[in-house]
Tab-separated table of C-alpha atoms in Angstrom:
chain	number	residue	atom	x	y	z
A	1	MET	CA	43.985	51.064	60.446
A	2	ILE	CA	47.259	50.227	62.169
A	3	LYS	CA	48.309	52.012	65.361
A	4	PRO	CA	51.523	54.019	65.569
A	5	ASN	CA	54.609	52.193	66.810
A	6	ILE	CA	55.927	53.066	70.255
A	7	PRO	CA	59.665	53.934	70.211
A	8	HIS	CA	61.883	51.353	71.931
A	9	ASN	CA	63.230	54.064	74.278
A	10	GLU	CA	59.795	55.496	75.103
A	11	SER	CA	60.356	55.914	78.877
A	12	ALA	CA	63.629	57.765	78.370
A	13	ARG	CA	62.108	59.776	75.512
A	14	LEU	CA	59.219	60.934	77.685
A	15	ALA	CA	61.617	61.821	80.522
A	16	ALA	CA	63.661	63.920	78.108
A	17	LEU	CA	60.486	65.578	76.821
A	18	ARG	CA	59.393	66.449	80.375
A	19	SER	CA	62.799	67.989	81.103
A	20	TYR	CA	62.193	70.702	78.496
A	21	ASN	CA	58.998	71.852	80.213
A	22	ILE	CA	57.542	72.858	76.860
A	23	LEU	CA	54.235	70.995	76.920
A	24	ASN	CA	51.203	73.282	76.898
A	25	THR	CA	53.294	76.455	76.816
A	26	ASP	CA	52.433	79.560	74.803
A	27	THR	CA	51.384	78.648	71.252
A	28	ASN	CA	51.807	82.197	69.943
A	29	GLU	CA	55.580	82.512	70.116
A	30	ILE	CA	56.791	84.371	67.051
A	31	ALA	CA	59.950	82.281	66.544
A	32	PHE	CA	57.930	79.064	66.198
A	33	GLU	CA	55.251	80.725	64.067
A	34	GLN	CA	57.932	81.949	61.671
A	35	ILE	CA	59.203	78.403	61.225
A	36	THR	CA	55.783	76.955	60.357
A	37	HIS	CA	55.275	79.849	57.949
A	38	LEU	CA	58.626	79.079	56.281
A	39	ALA	CA	57.822	75.357	56.112
A	40	SER	CA	54.655	76.084	54.148
A	41	GLN	CA	56.429	78.529	51.870
A	42	ILE	CA	59.294	76.150	51.126
A	43	THR	CA	57.059	73.170	50.338
A	44	GLY	CA	54.017	74.950	48.940
A	45	MET	CA	51.782	73.069	51.393
A	46	PRO	CA	48.754	74.842	52.902
A	47	ILE	CA	49.272	73.368	56.371
A	48	SER	CA	52.337	73.090	58.579
A	49	LEU	CA	52.575	72.045	62.235
A	50	ILE	CA	55.132	71.767	65.010
A	51	SER	CA	54.048	68.817	67.126
A	52	ILE	CA	55.182	67.539	70.526
A	53	VAL	CA	54.333	63.851	71.081
A	54	ASP	CA	53.424	63.089	74.700
A	55	ARG	CA	52.389	59.785	76.286
A	56	GLU	CA	48.751	59.853	75.174
A	57	GLU	CA	48.399	63.125	73.345
A	58	VAL	CA	50.078	65.087	70.594
A	59	TRP	CA	50.236	68.800	71.368
A	60	PHE	CA	50.896	71.407	68.691
A	61	LYS	CA	53.339	74.182	69.546
A	62	SER	CA	52.617	76.127	66.348
A	63	THR	CA	50.139	75.699	63.510
A	64	LYS	CA	49.608	77.286	60.110
A	65	GLY	CA	46.539	76.585	58.005
A	66	MET	CA	44.843	74.371	60.598
A	67	ASN	CA	43.067	75.371	63.808
A	68	ILE	CA	44.091	72.566	66.149
A	69	CYS	CA	45.642	72.458	69.643
A	70	SER	CA	46.057	68.747	70.253
A	71	SER	CA	45.213	65.281	68.983
A	72	ASP	CA	44.904	61.759	70.336
A	73	ARG	CA	48.290	60.098	69.976
A	74	ASN	CA	46.827	56.973	68.377
A	75	GLU	CA	45.285	59.051	65.588
A	76	SER	CA	48.001	61.622	64.901
A	77	PHE	CA	50.199	61.116	61.862
A	78	CYS	CA	52.996	62.728	63.898
A	79	SER	CA	52.874	59.664	66.183
A	80	TYR	CA	53.577	57.461	63.182
A	81	ALA	CA	56.560	59.675	62.347
A	82	VAL	CA	58.011	59.457	65.879
A	83	GLY	CA	57.482	55.673	65.959
A	84	HIS	CA	58.972	55.158	62.492
A	85	GLU	CA	62.457	53.703	62.150
A	86	ASN	CA	63.577	56.636	59.986
A	87	ASP	CA	63.716	60.314	60.923
A	88	THR	CA	61.450	61.227	57.992
A	89	PHE	CA	57.905	59.978	57.387
A	90	VAL	CA	56.072	60.711	54.113
A	91	LEU	CA	52.564	59.710	52.977
A	92	GLU	CA	51.898	60.978	49.440
A	93	ASP	CA	48.359	59.603	48.965
A	94	ILE	CA	46.831	58.448	52.228
A	95	ARG	CA	43.514	57.176	50.775
A	96	ASN	CA	45.450	54.739	48.620
A	97	HIS	CA	47.719	53.611	51.460
A	98	LYS	CA	46.885	50.008	52.229
A	99	GLU	CA	47.220	50.379	56.023
A	100	LEU	CA	46.018	53.957	56.567
A	101	LYS	CA	43.297	54.442	53.959
A	102	HIS	CA	40.615	54.094	56.646
A	103	HIS	CA	42.255	56.613	58.945
A	104	PRO	CA	39.597	59.020	60.323
A	105	TYR	CA	41.598	62.129	59.344
A	106	ALA	CA	41.767	60.865	55.750
A	107	ASN	CA	38.023	60.320	55.571
A	108	MET	CA	36.567	63.511	56.993
A	109	GLU	CA	33.720	65.112	55.061
A	110	LYS	CA	35.620	68.377	54.789
A	111	ASN	CA	39.358	69.089	54.535
A	112	SER	CA	40.439	65.473	54.941
A	113	ILE	CA	44.190	64.894	55.058
A	114	GLN	CA	45.557	63.251	51.905
A	115	PHE	CA	49.252	64.124	52.161
A	116	TYR	CA	51.626	64.163	55.125
A	117	ALA	CA	55.396	64.716	55.368
A	118	GLY	CA	57.074	64.989	58.760
A	119	VAL	CA	60.676	65.266	59.922
A	120	CYS	CA	61.400	64.382	63.532
A	121	LEU	CA	62.543	66.900	66.134
A	122	ILE	CA	65.591	65.139	67.561
A	123	ASP	CA	67.330	66.613	70.605
A	124	SER	CA	71.056	66.502	71.316
A	125	ASP	CA	70.649	63.136	73.095
A	126	GLY	CA	68.916	61.549	70.108
A	127	TYR	CA	65.352	61.531	71.451
A	128	LYS	CA	62.452	62.232	69.083
A	129	LEU	CA	60.351	64.897	70.776
A	130	GLY	CA	57.879	65.462	67.965
A	131	THR	CA	57.846	66.628	64.346
A	132	LEU	CA	57.851	69.500	61.954
A	133	CYS	CA	55.311	68.433	59.355
A	134	VAL	CA	53.535	69.762	56.286
A	135	ILE	CA	50.064	68.623	55.214
A	136	ASP	CA	47.821	68.877	52.168
A	137	THR	CA	44.155	68.067	51.607
A	138	LYS	CA	44.991	66.435	48.305
A	139	PRO	CA	47.661	63.906	47.270
A	140	ASN	CA	51.015	65.598	46.724
A	141	LYS	CA	54.759	65.066	46.518
A	142	ILE	CA	57.787	66.557	48.258
A	143	SER	CA	61.323	66.782	46.883
A	144	GLU	CA	64.547	65.749	48.610
A	145	GLN	CA	65.618	69.404	48.692
A	146	GLN	CA	62.395	70.337	50.461
A	147	ILE	CA	62.885	67.504	52.964
A	148	GLU	CA	66.417	68.764	53.664
A	149	ALA	CA	65.060	72.264	54.201
A	150	LEU	CA	62.535	70.897	56.721
A	151	LYS	CA	65.357	69.074	58.517
A	152	ILE	CA	67.291	72.343	58.802
A	153	LEU	CA	64.198	74.048	60.247
A	154	SER	CA	63.679	71.146	62.650
A	155	LYS	CA	67.178	71.725	64.039
A	156	GLN	CA	66.296	75.359	64.635
A	157	ILE	CA	63.202	74.239	66.540
A	158	ILE	CA	65.369	72.015	68.751
A	159	LYS	CA	67.700	74.944	69.410
A	160	LEU	CA	64.709	77.034	70.494
A	161	ILE	CA	63.464	74.246	72.775
A	162	GLU	CA	66.894	73.700	74.315
A	163	PHE	CA	67.360	77.460	74.711
A	164	HIS	CA	64.003	77.594	76.501
A	165	LYS	CA	65.235	74.908	78.906
A	166	ALA	CA	68.555	76.669	79.538
A	167	ASN	CA	66.804	79.993	80.049
A	168	GLN	CA	64.351	78.428	82.482
A	169	SER	CA	67.239	76.916	84.429
A	170	LEU	CA	68.911	80.323	84.643
A	171	LEU	CA	65.674	81.918	85.823
A	172	ASN	CA	65.322	79.247	88.504
A	173	VAL	CA	68.910	79.809	89.644
A	174	GLN	CA	68.333	83.567	89.669
A	175	LYS	CA	65.187	83.151	91.762
A	176	GLU	CA	67.009	80.843	94.172
A	177	LEU	CA	69.887	83.304	94.495
A	178	GLU	CA	67.473	86.182	95.106
A	179	THR	CA	65.768	84.172	97.842
A	180	LYS	CA	69.091	83.268	99.465
A	181	ASN	CA	70.338	86.849	99.158
A	182	GLU	CA	67.175	88.146	100.804
A	183	SER	CA	67.623	85.647	103.638
A	184	LEU	CA	71.261	86.682	104.010
A	185	ARG	CA	70.302	90.346	104.013
A	186	SER	CA	67.702	89.745	106.726
A	187	PHE	CA	70.161	87.678	108.746
A	188	ALA	CA	72.892	90.304	108.448
A	189	GLY	CA	70.465	93.032	109.444
A	190	VAL	CA	69.182	91.230	112.522
A	191	VAL	CA	72.610	90.095	113.702
A	192	SER	CA	74.191	93.484	113.060
A	193	HIS	CA	71.497	95.405	114.927
A	194	ASP	CA	71.646	92.934	117.819
A	195	MET	CA	75.422	93.351	118.089
A	196	LYS	CA	75.401	97.149	118.084
A	197	MET	CA	74.096	97.536	121.637
A	198	PRO	CA	76.506	95.066	123.326
A	199	LEU	CA	79.407	96.782	121.550
A	200	ALA	CA	78.221	100.188	122.731
A	201	ASN	CA	78.035	98.779	126.278
A	202	ILE	CA	81.599	97.467	126.038
A	203	ILE	CA	82.879	100.891	124.909
A	204	VAL	CA	81.010	102.685	127.688
A	205	THR	CA	82.131	100.117	130.279
A	206	ALA	CA	85.781	100.536	129.249
A	207	ASP	CA	85.456	104.307	129.780
A	208	ILE	CA	83.788	103.783	133.170
A	209	LEU	CA	86.514	101.388	134.321
A	210	ARG	CA	89.225	103.859	133.305
A	211	ALA	CA	87.442	106.779	134.993
A	212	LYS	CA	86.645	104.914	138.234
A	213	TYR	CA	89.698	102.695	138.668
A	214	GLY	CA	92.290	104.490	136.529
A	215	GLY	CA	94.424	105.319	139.546
A	216	GLU	CA	94.640	101.674	140.539
A	217	LEU	CA	95.481	100.288	137.097
A	218	ASP	CA	99.011	99.822	135.850
A	219	ALA	CA	100.113	100.754	132.332
A	220	GLN	CA	99.506	97.257	130.986
A	221	ALA	CA	95.930	97.173	132.309
A	222	LYS	CA	95.221	100.564	130.748
A	223	LYS	CA	96.666	99.274	127.490
A	224	TYR	CA	94.244	96.323	127.610
A	225	LEU	CA	91.323	98.705	128.165
A	226	ASP	CA	92.414	100.798	125.162
A	227	TYR	CA	92.724	97.648	123.086
A	228	LEU	CA	89.242	96.524	124.154
A	229	LYS	CA	87.728	99.907	123.306
A	230	ASN	CA	89.506	100.241	119.944
A	231	SER	CA	88.563	96.683	118.966
A	232	SER	CA	84.948	97.454	119.809
A	233	PHE	CA	85.039	100.574	117.627
A	234	THR	CA	86.566	98.548	114.777
A	235	LEU	CA	83.875	95.900	115.032
A	236	SER	CA	81.194	98.581	115.253
A	237	ASP	CA	82.504	100.176	112.024
A	238	TYR	CA	82.512	96.749	110.397
A	239	ILE	CA	78.888	96.174	111.376
A	240	THR	CA	77.900	99.639	110.164
A	241	GLY	CA	79.550	98.928	106.818
A	242	LEU	CA	77.802	95.574	106.577
A	243	LEU	CA	74.437	97.160	107.290
A	244	ASN	CA	75.062	99.879	104.701
A	245	HIS	CA	75.991	97.243	102.130
A	246	TYR	CA	72.836	95.199	102.586
A	247	GLU	CA	70.649	98.264	102.988
A	248	SER	CA	71.969	99.731	99.726
A	249	ASP	CA	69.210	97.839	97.889
A	250	SER	CA	66.650	99.643	100.019
A	251	ILE	CA	68.333	102.959	99.267
A	252	LYS	CA	68.075	102.261	95.547
A	253	GLU	CA	64.516	100.936	95.638
A	254	GLY	CA	63.165	103.427	98.170
A	255	GLY	CA	65.156	106.470	97.135
A	256	VAL	CA	63.333	109.525	95.887
A	257	TYR	CA	64.211	110.776	92.416
A	258	GLU	CA	64.363	114.520	92.703
A	259	SER	CA	66.054	117.611	91.353
A	260	PHE	CA	68.734	119.066	93.617
A	261	ASP	CA	71.865	121.152	93.656
A	262	LEU	CA	75.133	119.121	93.683
A	263	ASN	CA	77.182	121.608	95.701
A	264	HIS	CA	74.429	121.871	98.272
A	265	LEU	CA	74.474	118.071	98.632
A	266	LEU	CA	78.271	118.122	99.028
A	267	GLU	CA	78.034	120.819	101.719
A	268	GLU	CA	75.613	118.654	103.695
A	269	ILE	CA	77.944	115.654	103.354
A	270	ILE	CA	80.948	117.664	104.606
A	271	ASP	CA	78.897	118.712	107.633
A	272	LEU	CA	77.985	115.074	108.314
A	273	LEU	CA	81.646	114.017	108.167
A	274	ASN	CA	82.564	116.548	110.900
A	275	ILE	CA	86.157	116.816	109.646
A	276	LYS	CA	88.796	117.461	112.343
A	277	PHE	CA	91.865	117.513	110.066
A	278	ASP	CA	93.569	120.252	108.115
A	279	CYS	CA	91.721	119.724	104.887
A	280	GLU	CA	90.829	121.490	101.654
A	281	ILE	CA	87.878	120.164	99.636
A	282	HIS	CA	87.333	121.785	96.272
A	283	PHE	CA	83.850	121.569	94.805
A	284	PRO	CA	83.166	121.580	91.037
A	285	GLU	CA	83.770	124.984	89.456
A	286	ASN	CA	80.511	124.722	87.563
A	287	ASN	CA	77.730	123.711	89.899
A	288	ILE	CA	75.160	121.447	88.273
A	289	GLU	CA	71.531	120.583	88.851
A	290	LEU	CA	70.930	116.830	89.229
A	291	ASP	CA	67.818	114.740	88.777
A	292	CYS	CA	68.445	111.317	90.295
A	293	ASN	CA	68.221	109.174	93.419
A	294	ARG	CA	69.514	111.643	96.009
A	295	SER	CA	69.913	109.131	98.842
A	296	ALA	CA	71.992	106.753	96.725
A	297	LEU	CA	74.288	109.513	95.459
A	298	GLU	CA	74.724	110.823	98.991
A	299	GLN	CA	75.811	107.375	100.188
A	300	ILE	CA	78.300	107.101	97.305
A	301	PHE	CA	79.906	110.458	98.103
A	302	LEU	CA	79.938	109.749	101.846
A	303	ASN	CA	81.919	106.569	101.295
A	304	LEU	CA	84.362	107.980	98.739
A	305	ILE	CA	85.064	111.277	100.520
A	306	GLY	CA	85.266	109.405	103.822
A	307	ASN	CA	87.915	107.108	102.342
A	308	SER	CA	89.880	110.097	101.047
A	309	LEU	CA	89.927	111.487	104.577
A	310	LYS	CA	90.778	108.254	106.367
A	311	TYR	CA	93.429	106.890	104.023
A	312	ASN	CA	95.585	109.980	103.898
A	313	ASP	CA	98.946	110.442	105.599
A	314	LYS	CA	99.594	114.030	104.505
A	315	ASP	CA	99.674	116.964	106.925
A	316	LYS	CA	97.172	118.708	104.715
A	317	ILE	CA	94.468	116.679	102.998
A	318	ILE	CA	93.414	117.900	99.574
A	319	ILE	CA	90.305	116.554	97.855
A	320	ASN	CA	89.143	117.740	94.444
A	321	ILE	CA	85.608	116.975	93.258
A	322	ASP	CA	84.583	117.528	89.653
A	323	ALA	CA	81.311	116.924	87.826
A	324	LYS	CA	79.881	117.375	84.380
A	325	VAL	CA	76.727	116.487	82.482
A	326	THR	CA	76.505	114.737	79.130
A	327	GLU	CA	73.441	113.867	77.121
A	328	LYS	CA	73.142	110.423	78.707
A	329	GLU	CA	74.923	110.583	82.070
A	330	TYR	CA	76.345	112.488	84.999
A	331	TYR	CA	80.122	112.176	85.267
A	332	PHE	CA	81.929	112.562	88.627
A	333	THR	CA	85.566	112.536	89.724
A	334	ILE	CA	86.937	112.509	93.274
A	335	ASN	CA	90.696	112.995	93.522
A	336	ASP	CA	92.818	113.031	96.692
A	337	ASN	CA	96.464	113.208	97.775
A	338	GLY	CA	96.243	110.176	100.051
A	339	VAL	CA	98.261	106.989	100.492
A	340	GLY	CA	97.138	105.536	97.146
A	341	ILE	CA	96.451	101.931	96.247
A	342	PRO	CA	99.105	99.347	95.287
A	343	GLU	CA	98.945	98.555	91.591
A	344	ASP	CA	98.410	94.823	92.214
A	345	LYS	CA	95.376	95.561	94.413
A	346	ILE	CA	93.451	97.947	92.155
A	347	GLU	CA	91.453	95.220	90.375
A	348	ASP	CA	90.202	93.781	93.687
A	349	ILE	CA	89.163	96.845	95.647
A	350	PHE	CA	85.463	96.591	94.761
A	351	THR	CA	85.223	92.963	95.906
A	352	LEU	CA	83.301	92.575	99.163
A	353	PHE	CA	85.558	92.042	102.231
A	354	THR	CA	88.730	92.607	100.173
A	355	THR	CA	91.225	95.076	101.686
A	356	VAL	CA	94.442	96.488	100.239
A	357	GLY	CA	96.410	96.313	103.476
A	358	ASN	CA	96.608	100.081	104.122
A	359	THR	CA	95.779	101.475	107.548
A	360	ASP	CA	93.895	104.716	108.076
A	361	ARG	CA	95.098	107.817	109.937
A	362	ASN	CA	94.337	106.108	113.239
A	363	GLY	CA	96.202	102.918	112.361
A	364	ASN	CA	93.077	100.860	111.725
A	365	LYS	CA	92.620	98.564	108.749
A	366	GLY	CA	89.600	98.756	106.491
A	367	ASN	CA	86.925	96.072	106.315
A	368	GLY	CA	86.526	95.842	102.538
A	369	ILE	CA	82.833	96.742	102.569
A	370	GLY	CA	82.575	100.440	101.686
A	371	LEU	CA	83.846	100.326	98.109
A	372	SER	CA	81.805	97.220	97.352
A	373	THR	CA	78.741	99.135	98.521
A	374	VAL	CA	79.701	102.109	96.343
A	375	GLN	CA	80.026	99.921	93.248
A	376	LYS	CA	76.699	98.255	94.006
A	377	LEU	CA	74.952	101.620	94.261
A	378	VAL	CA	76.612	103.037	91.141
A	379	MET	CA	75.617	99.983	89.083
A	380	SER	CA	72.061	100.118	90.432
A	381	LEU	CA	71.855	103.657	89.041
A	382	GLY	CA	72.922	102.519	85.585
A	383	GLY	CA	76.486	103.762	85.947
A	384	THR	CA	80.072	102.562	86.029
A	385	ILE	CA	82.998	103.207	88.351
A	386	LYS	CA	86.755	102.909	87.977
A	387	VAL	CA	89.837	103.887	89.966
A	388	GLU	CA	93.204	105.355	89.084
A	389	SER	CA	95.893	105.495	91.753
A	390	ILE	CA	99.598	106.028	92.371
A	391	GLU	CA	100.896	104.655	95.644
A	392	ASN	CA	101.926	107.373	98.148
A	393	GLN	CA	100.624	110.101	95.820
A	394	GLY	CA	96.848	109.777	95.667
A	395	THR	CA	93.753	108.172	94.192
A	396	SER	CA	91.027	109.179	91.754
A	397	PHE	CA	87.593	107.574	91.619
A	398	ILE	CA	85.683	108.205	88.406
A	399	PHE	CA	82.041	107.183	88.262
A	400	THR	CA	78.944	107.865	86.195
A	401	ILE	CA	75.209	107.764	86.777
A	402	ALA	CA	72.736	107.385	83.936
A	403	ARG	CA	70.360	110.286	83.434
A	404	ASN	CA	66.610	109.542	83.611
A	405	PHE	CA	67.428	106.108	85.064
A	406	LYS	CA	64.666	104.807	87.359
């Protein structure tokens, strides 16, 4: 009995095979089982196999009609196919083959192999990874049309293998990004908390200096103190926004799903905002009962209503809140009469750290964190958010939350 030939590009072939990370993976994948089933149906053969030819062993990804997991490479007919100069290898009557008639698989006492036809699994770089083969326990023949059908199926196998590789790469990238994001979240949390106290000390110190030495300071010195205090407040707001953004995941994951009254939630939020302006806030005419992540929805409304208050240059602020329930989602609208958003900035407002250039009622610029946090929370609750705005007239935020989404 002759031994199988080793391909001339064996080292590169094995490297390519390793890159797919398919050796010894699940042998019960439906997509591969369907292909071996089709191969047997098309050819009328009782046995069909998908083989992967490794350095010393041939491993079978899917089998039909034969209970086998692997075989020694020197004895597998699939090794002969991979080492053959052509992409197809057919043995119609193995016992009468001058070089393979003594092959152990052809001389077993029971169910010896007498017919073999294999087409190579060739990847996009031209490497033979293994075969799709059909087998019979008696001499047989296979037509050109059947061979072509097996070649078509072999290409589908390669697509599945290459898809598996691409999917694994994406999963690895996703895992790496999750790890980096977790590290960034931890870093942001630590740094932000550590900066809060020094900033509070700066604000308090500026007030003490003004109170104790105000009579000795000229107008310019007082202006510097005001600038120092206002800058500290701005940085403190920035840090608070950053913390809220990175803690939004915790709000989503740790939030309690409960039933609650929307208008009652809105009343609590208005109390938290401690509004000092002339302002009218209109709640939904029809109050609704919600069943969702209360903490996440509270954070969303806090940010959006807070923005409507801050970015408003009217003597009287008017905010209208509407809500309705559909079969699949809760639907919310928050409309104000504020400064609006420039048309060329609308598409960017949910991008982290992106600002539209407007200043709030106190002349401070935003930090581009709040709306990004809102979008993140809305999406985590299975919803969507969009904005409609006319500059100098007002803005409407429309968002949804999926019902029974946990």
